[in-house]
Amino acid sequence: MPVFYDSQEQVEVYRFSFLTAIFIPLAALFLQAFVPLRLPWFGVFDLPLLVVIFFAIARRSQISGLLTGAVIGLLQDSLTHQPIGLYGIAKTVVGFGASSLGVKIDVENIGARFLGTVFFYLVHQIIYFVVARGMAQLDLHWSWSHESLASLANGFLAVLLFAVLDRLKQRT
Amino acid sequence: MENLITRHRNVSVLVAVLFAQVLGLAVQVKRSGQSEETRLIRLWTVSAVAPFEKALVWTQHGLSGTWHNYLYLRGVRAENRELKQQIEQMRIAQVRLSEDAEQARRLQRLLSFKEKFIAKTVAAQVIGSSGSEQSRSIYIDKGSADGVKTDQAVITADGVVGKVIDVEQDHTAKVLLVNDESSGVGVVLEKSRLQGILRGTASGELVVEKILSDESVPPGERVLTSGGDQIFPKGLNVGVIIKAIPGSDSFLNIRLSPATNLSKLEEVLVVTQVDTRPPSLAETGGRLRAADVLAERLPSVPPKPAVDLNQSAGVIVSTPGNVTAGNRPSHGSESAKPAAPRAASRQAATGDASPSALVVKSETSPKPGVDAGLNEAPRNPSGAATGDTKRPDNAGASAVVNAAKPATGASVPVLTHDAKPSLTSKPASETSNPAAQPANKSTIPAKSRSGPAPLEDNPQ
């Protein structure tokens, strides 16, 4: 299977049921808020981000992708004690970028999913830190080692998670 | 223009959405200094997530309780036997400690110390977290309906956890953990009494800031809350120092091992009420001992009017106050003694931290440091006194308070005025240590043991 598409005709666009579109992001937020209480190491994952990437690349619509990212990001912001919009901005950009990339590459490929998630995780974190430090004046510290490991961990989880979520996709 | 937007519709929407969020963010940042009300989106999200979290926690506790209390009972008998042995040992230790605690309370009462103690707590279950490494906060299942308000301390039996930053609903509140980067707690090192600020790091560790690098801070020393932040009562356990290295600036970089496992919190206590009051005998079980009756009858220094500033070496502004908690008759020979050290001693003895008393201390002290917490001797949750009655920097004209125990067994509190600027009393943490107790008692002068020696002025 080719990794890169050479024409729009080859691109498969999926859609999701209303319940899936509502329930999956909420479930991701819920798990992200609950599981680290019992498994502290789970905090390294960013389930809402993985859901944003999945929906964006499956729908392959930039507007849909950025809006999904914005909504999920703002909801995630509302669970923190920091100003609302930090995750919102970062996930909006990721949603837009992932849907744009979904048009270009074969997102069914495991390698592409892994690398794409690693890339978008780093993009997400960089945007988050830039906005948090530049606008919100938050005293956050960037650690390349931590972020690199976290991006790899999220990449591995994305491969597994996307395989599960693939079952919820509906062909248009 | 319209054509351009239509042609680049996707990018235009992206820019519009980003612009809206940046604008919203800017408004929030600008208003961050003002009192911030709960935003609707936070309320919605918490309302959507919290019920599921509560249900899951409830289910988890139910299953866990059923398993541990009814099914998995292997080794319970042996454990029960061990626990019974432990109880016996602890009873023996309790007898010794309760004697020390009573002595501490009596001394606090003599000095008119006012205790700050945790009067009311609300037990809460942790139902969720922020889910972000950049925001270390948790959600608890108690809210405004349970008396929870913002800026209330959240603790466990092990130590401090954080403070309430937002009461989202009637039964949900958000707690900022002490290991968050935006958190700050006033702390004091248990033995050296150095004060600093506890902060969190990006990786969730605890560090103590603002302690000068020329201070000696040994690893293993306990760190307690100082009460200076007006949120956490004084004397709560924070953690143990694991490393102290000089930082890039002139301060030490002190890392702590937290007393509470902040990554695995299940139940916490919200301190909903902190009272201030002088310690009472009722706390000792209502028993009025012979020594206490004797202390009530001992003569006291009569209230003196303000001393003329020009007449004494130090600037003395006296405030009336009794040396003991009871009203004693005046002591005739007292007026013949030098005024300055006596007045200063009396104020130190009464624990009067009024501005006038502070003037006395700062003027007569060789090192002009004033411990504003002089009149506070709060107890830690275990009941042990933690107030630092004297430190080198406020020992200008200090009153030496010795608990005399005559041969009859009844203890007679004796106040000895000592004008020499010396550190004569140990920190409460040391005096509460059973091992340190004999040393304390050995400081009693021989003649004060023989009878009710009321007051001794030893101007040196």
Short mmCIF file of N, CA and C in Angstrom, two decimals, chain B residues 12 73 200-201 432 439:
data_model
loop_
_atom_site.label_atom_id
_atom_site.label_comp_id
_atom_site.label_asym_id
_atom_site.label_seq_id
_atom_site.Cartn_x
_atom_site.Cartn_y
_atom_site.Cartn_z
N SER B 12 -8.79 30.62 6.78
CA SER B 12 -9.50 31.73 7.41
C SER B 12 -10.20 31.29 8.68
N LEU B 73 -9.06 -12.43 53.76
CA LEU B 73 -8.76 -12.23 55.17
C LEU B 73 -7.55 -13.06 55.60
N GLY B 200 6.59 23.84 43.92
CA GLY B 200 6.66 22.65 43.11
C GLY B 200 7.52 22.90 41.88
N THR B 201 7.95 21.82 41.25
CA THR B 201 8.75 21.97 40.03
C THR B 201 7.97 21.40 38.85
N SER B 432 9.40 18.35 73.39
CA SER B 432 8.40 17.29 73.31
C SER B 432 9.04 15.93 73.13
N ALA B 439 16.88 16.74 80.51
CA ALA B 439 17.75 17.90 80.40
C ALA B 439 17.00 19.17 80.73
#
